[in-house]
Coordinates of C-alpha atoms in Angstrom, one line a residue:
M237 CA -26.5 9.2 25.5
A238 CA -27.5 9.6 21.9
L239 CA -26.2 7.1 19.3
K240 CA -24.1 8.6 16.4
K241 CA -24.8 7.6 12.9
K242 CA -21.6 8.9 11.3
P243 CA -18.4 6.7 11.3
V244 CA -15.6 7.4 13.7
T245 CA -13.3 10.2 12.4
G246 CA -11.0 9.0 9.7
M247 CA -13.1 5.9 8.9
K248 CA -15.7 5.6 6.2
D249 CA -18.8 3.6 5.2
I250 CA -18.4 2.0 1.7
L251 CA -21.5 2.1 -0.5
P252 CA -22.4 -0.7 -3.0
K253 CA -21.0 1.1 -6.1
E254 CA -17.6 1.5 -4.5
M255 CA -17.7 -2.0 -3.0
E256 CA -18.2 -3.4 -6.5
I257 CA -15.1 -1.6 -7.8
R258 CA -13.1 -2.7 -4.7
N259 CA -14.1 -6.3 -5.2
Y260 CA -13.2 -6.1 -8.9
V261 CA -9.7 -4.7 -8.1
M262 CA -9.1 -7.3 -5.3
N263 CA -10.1 -10.1 -7.7
M264 CA -7.8 -8.6 -10.4
I265 CA -5.0 -8.5 -7.8
R266 CA -5.4 -12.1 -6.9
E267 CA -5.6 -13.3 -10.5
T268 CA -2.7 -11.2 -11.8
Y269 CA -0.3 -11.9 -8.9
G270 CA -1.3 -15.5 -8.9
T271 CA 0.2 -15.8 -12.5
F272 CA 3.5 -14.7 -11.0
G273 CA 3.4 -17.4 -8.3
F274 CA 2.4 -15.4 -5.3
S275 CA 0.4 -17.2 -2.6
S276 CA -2.4 -15.5 -0.6
I277 CA -1.9 -15.3 3.2
E278 CA -3.5 -13.5 6.1
T279 CA -2.2 -12.1 9.4
P280 CA -4.1 -10.8 12.4
C281 CA -5.0 -7.1 12.5
V282 CA -3.7 -6.9 16.1
E283 CA 0.1 -7.2 16.7
H284 CA 2.3 -7.3 19.8
I285 CA 3.2 -3.7 20.8
E286 CA 6.9 -4.7 21.0
N287 CA 6.8 -5.6 17.3
L288 CA 5.0 -2.4 16.3
S289 CA 7.4 -0.2 18.3
S290 CA 10.7 -1.8 17.2
K291 CA 11.9 1.5 15.6
Q292 CA 11.6 -0.1 12.2
G293 CA 8.4 1.7 11.0
G294 CA 9.6 5.2 10.8
E295 CA 7.0 7.9 11.3
N296 CA 4.3 5.3 11.4
E297 CA 5.2 4.3 14.9
K298 CA 3.9 7.6 16.1
L299 CA 0.5 6.7 14.6
I300 CA -0.2 3.4 16.3
F301 CA -3.7 2.7 17.6
K302 CA -2.7 1.1 20.9
I303 CA -4.9 -1.4 22.7
L304 CA -5.3 -1.6 26.5
K305 CA -4.7 -4.8 28.4
R306 CA -7.9 -6.6 29.2
G307 CA -9.5 -8.0 32.4
E308 CA -7.2 -8.6 35.4
K309 CA -4.1 -7.6 33.4
L310 CA -5.4 -4.0 33.2
K311 CA -4.4 -2.4 36.5
L312 CA -5.1 1.3 36.1
A313 CA -4.4 2.3 39.7
E314 CA -0.9 0.7 39.6
A315 CA 0.2 1.9 36.2
E316 CA 3.3 4.1 36.1
K317 CA 4.1 4.0 32.4
E318 CA 2.4 3.3 29.1
S319 CA 3.8 -0.3 28.9
D320 CA 1.8 -1.1 32.2
L321 CA -1.4 -0.4 30.3
V322 CA -0.7 -1.4 26.7
D323 CA 0.3 -4.8 25.3
S324 CA -0.8 -4.7 21.6
G325 CA -1.9 -2.4 18.8
L326 CA -3.6 -2.3 15.4
R327 CA -1.1 -3.0 12.6
Y328 CA 0.1 0.2 10.7
D329 CA 1.3 -1.8 7.7
L330 CA 1.5 -5.4 6.5
T331 CA 5.3 -5.8 6.4
V332 CA 6.0 -6.1 10.2
P333 CA 3.1 -8.7 10.6
L334 CA 4.5 -10.6 7.5
S335 CA 8.0 -10.7 9.1
R336 CA 6.5 -12.2 12.3
Y337 CA 4.4 -14.6 10.2
Y338 CA 7.4 -15.9 8.3
S339 CA 9.5 -16.3 11.3
N340 CA 6.7 -18.3 13.0
N341 CA 5.9 -20.5 9.9
A342 CA 9.1 -20.7 7.8
S343 CA 9.5 -24.4 8.2
Q344 CA 6.1 -24.9 6.4
L345 CA 6.8 -22.4 3.6
P346 CA 8.7 -22.8 0.3
A347 CA 12.0 -21.0 -0.3
P348 CA 11.9 -18.4 -1.7
F349 CA 8.4 -17.6 -0.5
K350 CA 6.2 -15.3 -2.6
A351 CA 3.5 -13.8 -0.4
L352 CA 0.4 -11.8 -1.4
Q353 CA -1.4 -10.1 1.5
M354 CA -4.4 -7.8 1.4
G355 CA -6.0 -6.3 4.5
N356 CA -6.9 -3.2 6.4
V357 CA -4.3 -1.2 8.4
W358 CA -4.7 1.6 10.9
R359 CA -2.8 4.8 11.4
A360 CA -3.9 7.7 13.7
D361 CA -3.1 10.2 11.0
R362 CA -4.8 13.5 10.2
P363 CA -7.8 12.6 7.9
Q364 CA -8.0 14.3 4.6
R365 CA -9.3 13.6 1.1
G366 CA -8.0 10.1 0.1
R367 CA -6.3 9.6 3.5
F368 CA -8.1 7.6 6.1
R369 CA -7.3 6.2 9.5
Q370 CA -8.4 2.7 8.3
F371 CA -7.4 1.7 4.8
M372 CA -6.7 -1.3 2.6
Q373 CA -3.2 -2.2 1.8
C374 CA -2.1 -4.8 -0.8
D375 CA 1.4 -6.2 -0.7
I376 CA 3.5 -8.7 -2.6
D377 CA 6.7 -9.8 -1.0
I378 CA 9.5 -12.3 -1.9
L379 CA 11.3 -13.7 1.1
G380 CA 14.5 -15.7 0.9
E381 CA 15.8 -14.3 -2.4
S382 CA 18.9 -12.1 -2.1
T383 CA 19.4 -11.2 -5.8
Y384 CA 17.9 -8.6 -8.1
L385 CA 15.6 -11.3 -9.5
A386 CA 13.2 -10.5 -6.7
E387 CA 13.1 -6.8 -7.6
I388 CA 12.5 -7.5 -11.3
E389 CA 9.7 -9.9 -10.5
L390 CA 8.0 -7.5 -8.2
V391 CA 8.2 -4.6 -10.6
M392 CA 6.9 -6.6 -13.5
A393 CA 4.0 -8.1 -11.4
T394 CA 3.0 -4.7 -10.1
T395 CA 3.2 -3.0 -13.5
T396 CA 1.3 -5.8 -15.2
L397 CA -1.5 -5.4 -12.6
L398 CA -1.6 -1.6 -13.2
G399 CA -1.8 -2.1 -16.9
K400 CA -4.8 -4.4 -16.5
L401 CA -6.5 -1.7 -14.4
D402 CA -5.9 0.7 -17.3
F403 CA -3.0 2.7 -15.7
H404 CA -0.4 3.2 -18.3
N405 CA 1.2 6.7 -18.1
F406 CA 3.6 6.2 -15.2
T407 CA 7.3 6.1 -14.3
I408 CA 9.2 3.7 -12.0
R409 CA 11.6 5.6 -9.8
I410 CA 14.3 3.5 -8.2
N411 CA 17.2 4.1 -5.7
D412 CA 19.2 2.1 -3.2
R413 CA 19.5 2.8 0.6
K414 CA 23.2 1.6 0.4
I415 CA 23.9 4.4 -2.1
L416 CA 22.2 6.9 0.2
K417 CA 24.3 5.6 3.2
A418 CA 27.5 6.0 1.1
M419 CA 26.5 9.6 0.3
A420 CA 25.7 10.4 4.0
Q421 CA 29.0 8.8 5.1
Y422 CA 30.9 10.7 2.3
S423 CA 29.3 14.0 3.4
G424 CA 30.4 13.5 7.0
F425 CA 27.1 12.7 8.9
P426 CA 27.5 10.5 11.9
E427 CA 26.3 6.9 11.2
E428 CA 23.7 6.9 14.0
S429 CA 22.0 9.9 12.3
F430 CA 21.6 8.4 8.9
D431 CA 17.9 7.5 9.3
T432 CA 17.1 11.1 10.5
V433 CA 18.9 12.5 7.4
F434 CA 17.0 10.1 5.1
I435 CA 13.6 10.9 6.6
I436 CA 14.3 14.6 5.9
L437 CA 15.5 13.9 2.4
D438 CA 12.3 11.9 1.8
K439 CA 10.3 15.1 2.2
M440 CA 12.1 16.8 -0.7
D441 CA 9.2 16.4 -3.2
K442 CA 7.0 18.4 -0.7
I443 CA 9.5 20.9 0.9
G444 CA 12.1 21.3 -1.9
L445 CA 15.9 21.3 -1.5
E446 CA 15.8 24.5 0.6
G447 CA 13.4 22.9 3.0
V448 CA 15.7 19.9 3.3
K449 CA 18.6 22.2 4.1
K450 CA 16.6 24.0 6.7
E451 CA 15.4 20.9 8.5
L452 CA 19.0 19.5 8.5
E453 CA 20.2 22.8 10.0
E454 CA 17.5 22.6 12.7
K455 CA 18.9 19.2 13.7
E456 CA 22.2 21.0 14.2
F457 CA 24.2 18.9 11.8
A458 CA 27.6 20.3 10.7
E459 CA 27.3 22.9 8.0
A460 CA 30.0 21.2 5.9
A461 CA 28.1 17.9 6.0
I462 CA 24.8 19.6 5.0
A463 CA 26.5 21.5 2.1
K464 CA 28.2 18.4 0.8
F465 CA 25.1 16.2 1.0
T466 CA 22.7 18.7 -0.6
G467 CA 25.4 19.6 -3.2
F468 CA 24.5 16.4 -5.0
L469 CA 21.1 17.8 -5.8
A470 CA 22.0 21.5 -6.0
N471 CA 22.7 21.9 -9.7
V472 CA 19.7 20.0 -11.2
S473 CA 16.0 21.0 -11.6
N474 CA 15.0 17.3 -11.0
P475 CA 16.8 14.6 -9.0
Q476 CA 16.2 12.2 -12.0
E477 CA 18.7 14.3 -14.0
I478 CA 21.5 12.8 -11.9
S479 CA 22.9 9.7 -13.6
L480 CA 23.6 6.5 -11.7
E481 CA 27.0 6.4 -13.4
S482 CA 28.0 9.8 -11.9
V483 CA 27.0 8.6 -8.4
K484 CA 29.1 5.5 -8.7
D485 CA 32.3 7.6 -8.5
I486 CA 31.9 8.1 -4.8
L487 CA 31.0 4.5 -4.0
V488 CA 33.7 2.2 -2.6
D489 CA 31.3 -0.7 -3.1
K490 CA 30.0 -0.6 -6.6
A491 CA 27.7 -3.6 -6.2
P492 CA 24.5 -1.6 -5.3
A493 CA 24.8 0.6 -8.4
E494 CA 25.6 -2.4 -10.6
S495 CA 22.5 -4.2 -9.2
L496 CA 20.3 -1.1 -10.0
E497 CA 21.7 -0.9 -13.5
Y498 CA 20.8 -4.6 -14.2
I499 CA 17.3 -4.1 -12.7
M500 CA 16.7 -1.0 -14.8
K501 CA 18.1 -2.6 -18.0
S502 CA 16.0 -5.8 -17.5
V503 CA 12.7 -4.1 -16.7
N504 CA 13.2 -1.7 -19.7
E505 CA 13.7 -4.7 -22.0
L506 CA 10.6 -6.5 -20.5
C507 CA 8.2 -3.6 -20.6
N508 CA 8.5 -2.9 -24.3
G509 CA 8.5 0.8 -23.8
E510 CA 5.2 0.9 -21.9
F511 CA 6.7 2.9 -19.0
D512 CA 10.1 4.4 -18.0
V513 CA 12.4 3.2 -15.2
V514 CA 14.6 6.0 -13.9
F515 CA 17.2 6.4 -11.2
D516 CA 16.1 9.0 -8.6
L517 CA 18.7 9.9 -6.0
S518 CA 16.1 11.7 -3.8
L519 CA 13.9 8.6 -3.4
V520 CA 14.2 7.3 0.2
R521 CA 10.8 5.8 1.4
G522 CA 10.2 6.5 5.1
Q523 CA 10.1 3.1 6.7
G524 CA 13.2 2.4 8.8
Y525 CA 13.4 -1.2 7.9
Y526 CA 14.5 -0.6 4.2
T527 CA 18.1 -1.7 3.7
G528 CA 18.6 -1.8 -0.1
T529 CA 16.6 -1.1 -3.2
V530 CA 13.7 1.2 -2.9
F531 CA 11.2 2.0 -5.7
E532 CA 8.0 3.9 -6.4
V533 CA 5.5 4.0 -9.3
E534 CA 4.7 7.6 -10.0
S535 CA 1.6 8.3 -12.1
I536 CA 2.0 11.1 -14.6
D537 CA -1.8 11.5 -15.1
F538 CA -2.7 11.6 -11.4
K539 CA 0.4 13.3 -10.1
G540 CA 1.6 11.1 -7.3
A541 CA 2.8 7.7 -6.2
I542 CA 0.4 4.8 -6.8
A543 CA 2.8 2.0 -5.6
G544 CA 6.0 1.6 -3.8
G545 CA 8.3 -0.7 -1.9
G546 CA 11.8 -1.9 -1.2
R547 CA 14.2 -4.4 0.2
Y548 CA 14.3 -5.0 4.0
D549 CA 16.9 -7.7 4.6
N550 CA 17.2 -7.2 8.3
L551 CA 13.6 -7.2 9.6
I552 CA 12.9 -10.9 9.7
G553 CA 16.3 -11.5 11.2
K554 CA 15.2 -9.6 14.3
F555 CA 12.7 -12.4 14.9
L556 CA 14.9 -15.4 13.9
N557 CA 18.4 -14.1 14.8
Q558 CA 19.5 -15.0 11.3
S559 CA 19.6 -13.0 8.1
I560 CA 16.6 -13.6 5.7
P561 CA 16.6 -11.4 2.6
A562 CA 13.2 -9.9 1.8
V563 CA 11.8 -7.4 -0.6
G564 CA 8.2 -6.1 -1.1
F565 CA 6.0 -3.9 -3.3
S566 CA 2.7 -2.3 -2.2
I567 CA 0.1 -0.8 -4.5
G568 CA -1.9 2.2 -3.4
F569 CA -5.2 0.4 -3.2
E570 CA -7.3 3.2 -1.9
R571 CA -5.8 5.8 -4.3
I572 CA -6.5 3.5 -7.3
V573 CA -10.1 2.9 -6.2
T574 CA -10.6 6.6 -5.7
I575 CA -9.3 7.4 -9.2
L576 CA -11.5 4.7 -10.7
L577 CA -14.5 6.1 -8.9
D578 CA -13.7 9.7 -10.0
E579 CA -13.5 8.5 -13.6
G580 CA -16.8 6.7 -13.5
F581 CA -15.3 3.3 -14.0
T582 CA -17.7 0.5 -14.8
V583 CA -16.7 -3.0 -13.8
P584 CA -16.4 -5.0 -17.1
G585 CA -18.3 -8.2 -17.7
S586 CA -20.8 -7.5 -14.9
K587 CA -23.8 -9.8 -14.8
E588 CA -27.1 -8.6 -16.2
K589 CA -29.1 -7.0 -13.4
I590 CA -32.9 -7.5 -13.6
A591 CA -35.5 -6.2 -11.1
Y592 CA -38.9 -7.9 -10.7
L593 CA -41.3 -5.4 -9.0
V594 CA -44.4 -7.2 -7.7
E595 CA -47.6 -5.3 -6.7
K596 CA -48.5 -5.8 -3.1
G597 CA -51.6 -8.0 -2.6
V598 CA -51.2 -10.1 -5.8
D599 CA -52.3 -13.7 -5.7
S600 CA -49.8 -16.0 -4.1
K601 CA -49.6 -18.1 -7.3
V602 CA -48.5 -15.0 -9.2
L603 CA -45.8 -14.3 -6.6
G604 CA -44.8 -18.0 -6.8
T605 CA -44.4 -17.8 -10.6
V606 CA -42.3 -14.6 -10.3
L607 CA -40.0 -16.3 -7.7
Q608 CA -39.6 -19.4 -10.0
E609 CA -38.7 -17.2 -12.9
A610 CA -36.2 -15.3 -10.7
M611 CA -34.5 -18.6 -9.6
A612 CA -34.3 -19.8 -13.3
G613 CA -32.7 -16.5 -14.3
R614 CA -30.2 -16.7 -11.4
A615 CA -29.3 -20.3 -12.4
A616 CA -28.6 -18.8 -15.9
G617 CA -26.1 -16.3 -14.4
Q618 CA -28.4 -13.2 -14.1
Q619 CA -28.5 -11.0 -11.1
I620 CA -32.2 -10.7 -10.2
L621 CA -33.8 -8.6 -7.5
V622 CA -37.4 -9.4 -6.4
A623 CA -39.1 -6.6 -4.4
W624 CA -42.5 -5.3 -3.7
M625 CA -43.5 -2.3 -5.8
N626 CA -43.6 1.0 -3.8
K627 CA -46.3 3.6 -4.0
N628 CA -43.9 6.0 -5.6
K629 CA -43.0 3.6 -8.5
K630 CA -41.2 6.3 -10.5
F631 CA -38.7 7.1 -7.7
Q632 CA -38.2 3.4 -7.0
K633 CA -37.4 2.7 -10.7
E634 CA -35.1 5.7 -10.9
Q635 CA -33.1 4.3 -7.9
L636 CA -32.9 0.8 -9.5
I637 CA -31.8 2.2 -12.9
A638 CA -29.1 4.2 -11.1
E639 CA -27.9 0.8 -9.6
G640 CA -27.8 -0.7 -13.1
Y641 CA -31.1 -2.7 -13.0
S642 CA -33.4 -3.0 -16.0
E643 CA -36.7 -4.8 -16.9
F644 CA -39.2 -4.0 -14.2

């Protein structure tokens, strides 16, 4: 059987130029989030299948790369259902593993705990430009803080990072799942169907309001409930035209709206007009574990979300049988790297790169002198490549110049 040189579908090889940018972004992430008091952690890439299939991950649970049992535990002939074959899977995000991590290590962690986690995740999605089956996620989470202080800190940390990466023209969209639940209840949807309704609403930016109506009708919800629910968005060209104040009128519990008002006011005061924070009634975010505030950073220049997150106060409690408030923000690491690559971004402050090309057959003393000079330059902070000179010197030098080397 012939070996295949291309990566598995949906995966990609990373060339040195991109790797340099990725490392720069990762270093900037650690440095910036560190100034906000976030501590780096790491979780395994493999999770228990029960955790991944807990009906908290929304559509992602349909995209799990499942792992067969190993050795004597794998009994193919006796298997009657999938659970007889599978006991684990590759993580599809970092939030479920973080919740398990915290529940297992809470006694050794400060309260509240500010976590920074970077790592690959896997989803059996349809590959397309900028969308891979293996990709890097970068999350910051605050566990154990129930107030809006957590949301404000997360928004400011994320936007500070984006500014350092030269992303400035963006808007923070914000909503609260509790407000959406109040809307769904007010409209007359049965409570057990709320998540289904929200998943459909979350597609509004792709399918429009008419598409949302159509999908709700296909689920055979009551016409009156559909009309009342979509009526909130029917008379505006953009959901952001709906004011938070107008939505408060249907809320019995005003606290979620008041919390959003304070978050928006605080962030607007702190950001000095560098970006806008707007209420967006259509913002849902697809993960089933979100319980409160949800937010996204929408880039105006690049037309799409480059970060997002929300509050998930119930997820850790499923491990500990006690309520632990939690909220997190994830930047679109792969999208940001792709944008920087497309723009021809050069990592600032890179070390000087020098190539010493030595003709084959030179005296060993000459080679020794070159190697000593190279070591002295490296000690002084230079990046030095020592290599034999090829027959086609011109092509070799062109390649090295393309990689940023000089002085041959």
